[in-house]
XYZ file of C-alpha atoms in Angstrom:
552
model
C -210.994 207.628 62.015
C -208.280 206.834 59.791
C -207.417 207.534 56.517
C -204.670 206.175 54.439
C -201.838 208.497 53.756
C -201.560 207.708 49.501
C -206.220 208.543 49.660
C -206.449 211.476 51.491
C -204.741 214.219 49.016
C -207.541 213.328 46.750
C -210.957 213.096 49.130
C -209.939 215.793 50.314
C -208.647 218.393 48.007
C -207.896 221.921 48.462
C -208.885 224.216 45.911
C -206.954 226.959 44.638
C -207.562 230.769 44.888
C -208.036 230.827 40.363
C -210.808 227.138 41.172
C -212.399 228.419 44.300
C -212.961 232.602 42.200
C -214.469 230.576 39.114
C -216.653 229.220 41.378
C -217.987 232.492 43.135
C -219.756 233.570 40.125
C -222.793 230.813 40.895
C -221.894 230.147 44.790
C -224.063 232.434 47.815
C -221.966 233.552 50.492
C -222.614 231.911 54.481
C -221.952 232.596 57.115
C -222.250 229.753 60.231
C -222.132 229.959 64.074
C -219.653 228.246 66.109
C -222.307 224.435 66.397
C -225.173 225.716 63.254
C -225.080 222.117 61.576
C -224.723 222.872 57.145
C -227.138 219.792 56.829
C -228.456 216.882 59.225
C -227.625 213.044 58.291
C -230.631 212.058 56.126
C -231.345 215.699 54.429
C -232.053 215.388 50.331
C -232.646 219.039 50.067
C -229.505 220.143 50.722
C -226.697 222.510 48.738
C -222.496 222.058 48.093
C -220.466 224.452 50.194
C -217.007 225.773 49.513
C -215.129 226.752 52.608
C -213.902 230.152 53.258
C -212.779 230.593 56.520
C -213.246 228.550 59.539
C -213.414 224.663 60.085
C -216.397 222.202 59.445
C -216.893 218.718 60.978
C -218.652 216.070 59.275
C -220.067 213.036 61.388
C -221.446 209.462 60.769
C -224.214 207.084 62.965
C -221.590 204.984 65.209
C -222.568 202.338 67.375
C -222.834 204.574 70.130
C -223.144 208.508 69.268
C -221.131 209.781 66.497
C -217.627 209.151 65.211
C -215.729 212.219 63.410
C -214.925 211.098 59.301
C -212.901 214.215 59.018
C -212.558 218.602 59.459
C -212.693 220.476 56.730
C -211.207 223.749 56.586
C -210.905 226.273 54.237
C -210.424 225.680 50.824
C -212.062 222.114 50.953
C -215.937 221.483 50.242
C -218.326 219.543 51.437
C -219.902 216.706 50.218
C -219.883 212.631 48.532
C -221.607 211.072 45.306
C -225.134 211.432 46.936
C -224.516 215.138 46.363
C -224.857 214.488 42.400
C -227.688 211.923 42.464
C -228.945 214.385 45.251
C -230.436 210.753 48.025
C -230.398 211.416 51.245
C -226.570 212.273 52.966
C -225.555 210.215 54.425
C -223.452 212.237 56.899
C -223.856 215.621 59.286
C -222.180 218.993 58.179
C -221.638 221.471 61.579
C -219.361 223.975 61.546
C -217.047 223.867 64.590
C -216.053 227.734 64.693
C -217.841 231.053 62.713
C -217.826 229.790 59.227
C -217.342 231.476 56.412
C -218.618 229.368 52.364
C -220.359 229.938 48.941
C -223.178 227.629 49.342
C -223.299 226.567 45.325
C -227.608 224.578 44.526
C -226.947 220.982 43.216
C -228.173 222.296 39.565
C -225.178 224.437 39.932
C -223.082 222.543 40.961
C -224.406 219.159 37.649
C -223.740 222.373 35.472
C -220.358 222.870 37.345
C -219.059 218.733 36.871
C -219.899 218.424 32.762
C -218.859 222.279 31.710
C -215.894 222.685 34.195
C -213.601 219.748 32.964
C -210.905 220.342 35.921
C -213.050 220.753 38.743
C -215.160 217.987 37.049
C -212.376 215.176 37.393
C -211.255 217.381 41.312
C -215.094 217.155 42.189
C -215.988 213.324 40.717
C -212.865 211.919 41.956
C -213.252 213.032 45.621
C -217.268 212.366 45.180
C -216.717 208.459 44.472
C -213.642 208.063 46.854
C -215.114 209.097 49.777
C -218.326 206.939 48.921
C -216.040 204.024 48.989
C -214.817 204.921 52.416
C -218.487 205.654 54.161
C -219.966 202.295 52.705
C -216.033 200.470 54.167
C -215.924 202.134 57.212
C -219.226 204.134 59.080
C -222.274 202.292 60.536
C -224.652 204.624 57.860
C -227.300 204.933 60.498
C -228.743 201.401 59.188
C -227.590 197.534 61.519
C -229.401 194.619 59.924
C -230.423 191.375 61.723
C -230.307 188.668 60.385
C -229.357 184.866 60.355
C -226.764 182.900 57.139
C -229.453 180.892 56.939
C -231.504 183.764 56.078
C -232.180 184.141 51.872
C -233.955 187.501 52.740
C -231.301 188.229 55.393
C -228.523 188.290 52.150
C -231.488 189.302 49.590
C -231.128 192.515 51.850
C -226.764 192.618 52.445
C -226.915 192.377 48.940
C -229.678 195.001 47.883
C -228.143 197.709 50.401
C -224.342 196.345 49.148
C -224.736 196.914 45.412
C -226.561 200.194 46.382
C -223.940 202.093 47.926
C -225.434 201.955 51.352
C -222.672 201.942 54.881
C -224.502 199.548 57.135
C -223.874 197.118 60.128
C -224.867 193.118 59.415
C -225.834 191.775 62.933
C -226.087 187.896 62.712
C -228.536 186.217 65.844
C -226.164 183.307 65.564
C -223.434 185.135 66.217
C -223.556 187.939 67.647
C -225.190 188.370 71.446
C -225.729 191.713 70.656
C -229.045 191.634 68.131
C -230.966 189.546 70.185
C -231.170 192.638 72.530
C -231.206 194.493 70.280
C -234.502 192.886 68.485
C -235.412 192.599 72.182
C -236.194 196.607 72.127
C -238.313 196.603 69.447
C -240.628 194.000 70.863
C -239.701 191.868 67.953
C -238.781 188.308 67.559
C -236.275 186.098 66.281
C -239.096 184.434 63.793
C -239.588 188.355 62.263
C -235.769 188.783 60.500
C -234.805 189.493 59.005
C -235.109 192.954 60.496
C -233.500 196.610 59.258
C -233.047 198.958 61.468
C -233.086 202.362 60.547
C -231.162 203.811 63.774
C -231.283 207.760 63.370
C -235.323 207.110 62.415
C -235.647 204.618 65.785
C -237.436 202.313 63.769
C -237.180 198.874 61.991
C -238.824 197.536 59.139
C -239.697 194.092 59.667
C -238.275 191.094 56.922
C -238.379 194.859 54.167
C -238.826 194.576 50.488
C -236.822 195.840 48.212
C -238.816 198.230 47.199
C -239.407 199.115 50.792
C -236.149 199.396 52.362
C -235.544 202.180 48.964
C -237.911 204.128 50.162
C -237.129 204.300 53.165
C -233.488 205.148 52.829
C -235.079 207.776 49.893
C -232.952 205.542 47.200
C -235.320 207.182 44.343
C -235.702 210.860 43.205
C -239.968 212.209 43.600
C -240.807 211.428 39.458
C -243.897 213.080 38.973
C -245.399 209.941 36.077
C -247.350 212.155 34.062
C -243.832 213.438 32.953
C -242.936 212.155 29.415
C -239.322 211.474 29.206
C -237.383 211.553 25.910
C -235.646 207.927 26.992
C -236.726 206.102 29.549
C -233.817 201.971 30.250
C -234.821 199.236 31.399
C -232.654 197.881 32.594
C -229.572 199.161 34.679
C -226.785 196.398 33.432
C -224.155 197.424 30.704
C -226.385 198.424 28.258
C -228.271 200.045 30.401
C -226.012 202.421 31.624
C -224.472 203.186 28.779
C -227.497 203.634 26.798
C -228.080 206.561 30.106
C -224.633 208.511 29.161
C -224.231 208.964 26.226
C -228.680 209.993 26.041
C -227.451 212.074 29.132
C -224.629 213.526 27.212
C -226.848 214.542 24.826
C -228.793 216.428 26.648
C -232.510 213.381 26.044
C -233.947 213.793 29.519
C -233.580 210.159 30.814
C -234.522 208.163 32.863
C -233.547 204.350 33.972
C -235.435 201.579 35.840
C -233.736 198.536 37.412
C -235.839 196.015 38.790
C -232.034 195.774 41.978
C -228.917 197.830 41.238
C -226.898 199.117 39.220
C -224.319 196.790 37.586
C -226.943 193.745 36.325
C -225.777 190.154 35.536
C -221.694 192.325 35.353
C -222.674 193.480 38.780
C -221.970 190.514 40.510
C -218.833 189.603 39.114
C -216.037 189.053 40.855
C -213.068 190.893 38.582
C -213.351 191.307 34.619
C -209.818 191.354 33.963
C -210.412 190.819 29.812
C -212.394 194.679 29.711
C -210.839 197.414 27.443
C -208.818 199.642 29.779
C -208.103 198.343 33.631
C -205.807 195.732 32.338
C -205.240 194.614 36.660
C -209.334 194.132 36.472
C -212.197 195.790 37.668
C -214.953 194.560 39.961
C -217.298 194.849 38.673
C -219.480 196.501 40.916
C -217.007 199.270 40.808
C -217.618 199.181 37.071
C -221.476 199.736 37.939
C -220.446 202.909 40.894
C -218.571 204.582 37.368
C -220.930 204.191 34.918
C -223.928 205.038 37.596
C -221.575 208.658 38.933
C -221.585 209.466 35.064
C -225.401 208.747 33.964
C -226.044 210.648 37.061
C -223.526 214.036 36.467
C -224.781 214.213 33.159
C -228.419 215.033 34.630
C -230.076 210.833 34.248
C -231.641 209.640 36.912
C -231.819 206.191 37.833
C -234.468 204.670 39.962
C -233.932 201.499 41.876
C -236.660 198.679 42.771
C -238.984 199.972 40.007
C -239.617 196.889 38.417
C -241.389 197.094 34.735
C -244.685 194.707 34.304
C -245.807 195.457 30.835
C -245.314 197.814 27.815
C -248.910 199.825 26.599
C -247.879 199.049 22.989
C -251.219 200.003 21.379
C -250.945 203.540 22.290
C -250.216 206.593 20.883
C -246.978 207.139 23.968
C -244.726 204.234 25.557
C -246.059 203.420 28.473
C -244.618 201.357 31.368
C -246.747 199.623 33.967
C -244.530 198.873 37.335
C -244.271 196.316 39.488
C -245.651 199.330 42.649
C -248.923 200.679 39.971
C -247.211 203.645 39.038
C -246.539 204.570 35.402
C -243.676 205.834 33.309
C -243.870 207.820 30.413
C -241.328 208.570 27.226
C -240.597 209.035 23.667
C -238.538 205.908 23.490
C -238.257 202.787 25.166
C -234.408 201.111 25.271
C -234.627 198.237 26.702
C -231.787 196.217 29.064
C -233.354 194.133 30.951
C -230.884 190.976 30.757
C -231.315 187.586 30.406
C -231.055 185.774 34.314
C -229.420 182.603 34.810
C -230.886 179.189 34.006
C -232.138 177.560 36.959
C -230.699 174.093 38.361
C -233.987 171.487 36.817
C -233.468 169.613 40.674
C -236.448 169.436 42.588
C -237.444 171.326 45.607
C -234.665 174.062 44.080
C -237.453 177.083 45.356
C -236.328 175.417 49.606
C -232.654 176.293 48.702
C -232.452 179.479 47.060
C -230.625 181.759 48.891
C -229.826 179.401 51.543
C -227.305 177.174 49.515
C -228.190 178.541 46.012
C -226.610 181.870 44.722
C -226.566 183.204 41.743
C -223.586 185.800 42.314
C -220.640 185.071 43.361
C -220.186 188.710 44.917
C -218.551 188.577 48.691
C -221.612 188.611 50.164
C -221.960 185.321 49.185
C -217.933 184.851 50.042
C -217.888 185.836 53.396
C -220.587 182.173 53.643
C -217.961 179.501 52.439
C -215.420 180.922 54.345
C -212.586 177.138 54.308
C -215.874 174.879 53.196
C -215.769 172.634 49.642
C -218.247 174.575 47.499
C -219.172 174.276 43.867
C -219.758 175.917 40.557
C -222.053 175.393 38.351
C -221.075 176.290 34.506
C -219.233 176.905 31.771
C -219.636 180.634 31.087
C -216.900 183.271 31.893
C -219.239 184.397 34.573
C -218.616 181.443 36.461
C -214.875 180.846 35.518
C -214.430 184.115 37.297
C -216.338 183.132 39.940
C -214.996 179.265 40.375
C -211.274 181.619 40.578
C -212.489 184.084 43.221
C -213.655 181.374 45.545
C -210.927 179.420 45.428
C -209.073 181.884 46.915
C -211.652 181.917 50.291
C -213.483 178.498 50.083
C -211.336 175.338 50.819
C -211.701 173.621 47.232
C -214.534 174.703 44.467
C -215.199 171.908 42.125
C -215.765 173.193 38.622
C -219.175 171.283 36.396
C -219.854 171.336 33.797
C -221.986 169.707 31.254
C -219.886 169.163 28.371
C -216.350 168.030 27.404
C -214.397 171.797 28.884
C -214.599 174.550 28.590
C -212.260 175.855 25.087
C -215.387 176.692 23.038
C -217.680 178.937 26.068
C -214.386 180.291 28.512
C -211.762 182.345 27.795
C -208.034 181.178 27.603
C -206.818 183.496 30.356
C -209.652 182.213 32.944
C -208.513 178.494 31.892
C -205.039 178.777 32.320
C -205.882 180.005 35.943
C -208.100 176.893 37.085
C -205.590 174.958 34.930
C -203.545 175.672 37.329
C -205.404 176.687 40.498
C -204.582 173.133 43.374
C -207.679 174.597 44.993
C -210.095 173.948 41.785
C -211.675 170.953 40.357
C -213.088 170.621 36.614
C -215.283 168.375 36.240
C -216.757 167.886 33.190
C -220.060 165.476 31.352
C -221.264 166.199 34.789
C -224.554 167.191 36.361
C -226.129 167.813 39.394
C -229.236 166.171 39.511
C -230.435 166.351 43.930
C -229.636 168.999 46.477
C -230.604 167.669 50.050
C -230.797 170.088 54.316
C -233.318 170.247 57.074
C -233.997 173.679 56.192
C -230.535 174.652 54.763
C -228.583 173.280 52.065
C -225.963 170.620 53.516
C -225.440 168.111 51.007
C -225.235 168.004 46.543
C -225.819 164.867 44.179
C -224.358 164.863 41.028
C -224.249 162.700 38.112
C -221.498 161.778 35.822
C -221.099 160.716 31.974
C -217.903 158.490 32.266
C -219.226 157.442 36.297
C -221.774 155.106 36.500
C -222.385 156.109 39.694
C -223.735 159.414 40.926
C -221.865 161.364 43.558
C -222.188 162.426 46.891
C -220.373 165.559 48.592
C -221.461 167.537 51.883
C -221.050 170.314 49.898
C -223.737 173.680 51.474
C -222.975 176.177 48.814
C -223.592 175.775 45.482
C -223.511 178.852 42.553
C -225.362 178.087 39.736
C -224.415 179.983 36.541
C -225.535 178.500 33.472
C -226.683 179.278 30.586
C -229.434 182.190 30.065
C -233.221 182.933 29.710
C -234.405 186.541 28.837
C -235.672 189.048 30.626
C -238.055 189.687 28.345
C -242.245 188.361 30.076
C -243.222 192.493 30.788
C -242.849 192.464 26.390
C -244.938 189.946 26.211
C -247.723 189.982 22.577
C -245.440 193.934 22.317
C -241.725 192.863 20.323
C -241.547 190.616 18.779
C -239.133 186.966 19.810
C -236.904 184.637 18.471
C -237.904 181.428 19.428
C -235.832 181.099 23.105
C -237.740 184.257 22.881
C -234.737 186.740 23.308
C -235.537 190.582 21.695
C -235.010 190.565 17.212
C -234.209 193.389 16.067
C -233.229 195.528 12.929
C -232.429 192.626 10.647
C -233.006 189.736 12.263
C -236.707 191.285 11.996
C -238.502 189.078 8.778
C -241.119 189.971 6.821
C -243.793 188.538 8.824
C -242.554 189.463 12.387
C -243.651 192.923 10.672
C -246.325 191.961 9.347
C -248.027 190.522 12.738
C -246.757 193.652 14.493
C -248.773 195.549 11.794
C -245.899 197.705 11.429
C -246.878 201.285 10.955
C -243.660 203.029 8.930
C -242.112 202.320 5.646
C -238.655 202.821 6.329
C -237.802 198.760 7.866
C -236.416 198.783 11.664
C -233.454 200.658 12.090
C -230.536 198.294 13.898
C -231.567 196.856 17.224
C -235.013 198.768 16.850
C -237.798 196.238 17.560
C -240.366 195.937 15.984
C -242.196 198.309 18.405
C -241.100 202.251 16.999
C -239.238 203.665 19.161
C -238.852 200.519 21.592
C -234.898 199.599 21.004
C -233.489 195.888 22.642
C -229.476 196.291 23.283
C -226.933 193.777 25.733
C -227.901 190.974 26.398
C -231.435 190.115 26.059
C -231.289 191.065 22.516
C -231.008 187.740 19.984
C -227.722 187.911 18.711
C -226.557 189.721 21.087
C -222.150 188.740 21.782
C -222.923 188.320 26.026
C -220.228 190.128 26.821
C -219.700 193.096 28.942
C -217.557 195.176 26.201
C -220.387 194.354 23.353
C -222.880 195.567 26.333
C -222.374 198.673 26.887
C -221.446 199.210 23.295
C -224.604 198.834 21.729
C -225.833 200.613 24.484
C -223.867 204.422 23.636
C -224.620 202.475 19.372
C -228.460 203.208 19.995
C -229.014 206.508 21.143
C -227.564 207.995 18.056
C -230.949 205.622 16.951
C -232.852 206.909 19.044
C -232.180 210.561 18.195
C -234.029 209.957 14.622
C -236.538 208.169 15.423
C -237.726 211.588 18.352
C -236.853 214.084 15.429
C -238.884 211.840 13.143
């Protein structure tokens, strides 16, 4: 498989003799015969190898048989991001010749990337580039069969993509091989979407995100009786920041995430006003880097592990999950963010995921190529979506309730929207109705400036207006404001603390809720700035306060 020449050196660097000598202190010598496996695709209990002699082939499943990714030679090393996380390997490694290698355990590899700056940079850059290449160019042993008119198909495509799982997508309306593959498993078209695990010779009929997670081994093995130093609920920018700083300071960290790293920000096509990225960065790329950074320091992330309750009357902080399991923590950081408000139109549920979307990633963008679409909202997320989609769709209608964008959107986005002939800004405008038989086909909206409502043949609406806090799982445990965002620190009134029966002589710390040792950061917190940079700052700052409460 061809790899761009400018990336080859970073993806497959060769260690110097001095670097290899440093690794000998933790490595064990191993010998492999020609054809012998170092590890199989799908394995989790594997080790890291540095080649001293011989050659090792790295391969991945293709539509037919295996496809060679690369051949490692002496001085090179195996592995990619999943080596750090302990997830299932996406590739197979086998010796082509009689091969000598240094074998290094995962725990020792993590110690190296935490303590050896030179090798850490070299390994992590190679791991990240290799993983990105696998996601973009390989099958990964997974085939998703679905329809562009299926909400669950869109859900699974987004879940696999945002969790970095290589797969092939076959649309039953466009690819004849999809029906043939379904037939081999005795599965009808009415049962899609279907996820085929090729190397396991099995198919999952419309699996939940949790079922996909279990099938692919995405989560670490967890002991429900183990008490973590801190449990972070939510892996958006604030939650990932808290995980990075807490883990880097030696705390035992577990992150619970409903879907995928990045939260709402992870669905942003491009963030251009985040410090340190003058060329911009997608929300998914930013989340991926932060996730790798958290794992580098030993944090564990459990995806599709949904928190549904917090036992606030017990001495030990106990989180109940949707799967019936529990998680224990000495401290909790609530970073569950906020969700876009839903359109107040009849029959909205019929079109969600099938014409109405709450994110504008490349998955959704592919559905509306060359079409007329609508984006609803006046904030930065809506502006980023409109600019991104204007390069793919035929035309974008940007609907806002107010007079314009000046009070709610960054100037650079306003300028791009004003200058784009592919975007029409429609102020004082709200969606009134959606129509369609099985999928969205027509949208009706009304402008306060025009007496008659307008209907257009639009099949895709991106709703990014307002935000409702994800605090339903906290009911009765912590004080909330009138909009149900979590109150913290100085915003907690004496009445709030009296109602919560605050047990300590001191007042709550900044970011601490009305329940001791429970903190709230990012968009879920009352009064937060609702910006990626401020969310990262809150997540990192909260860790210093976690240290304080753990020392009490």
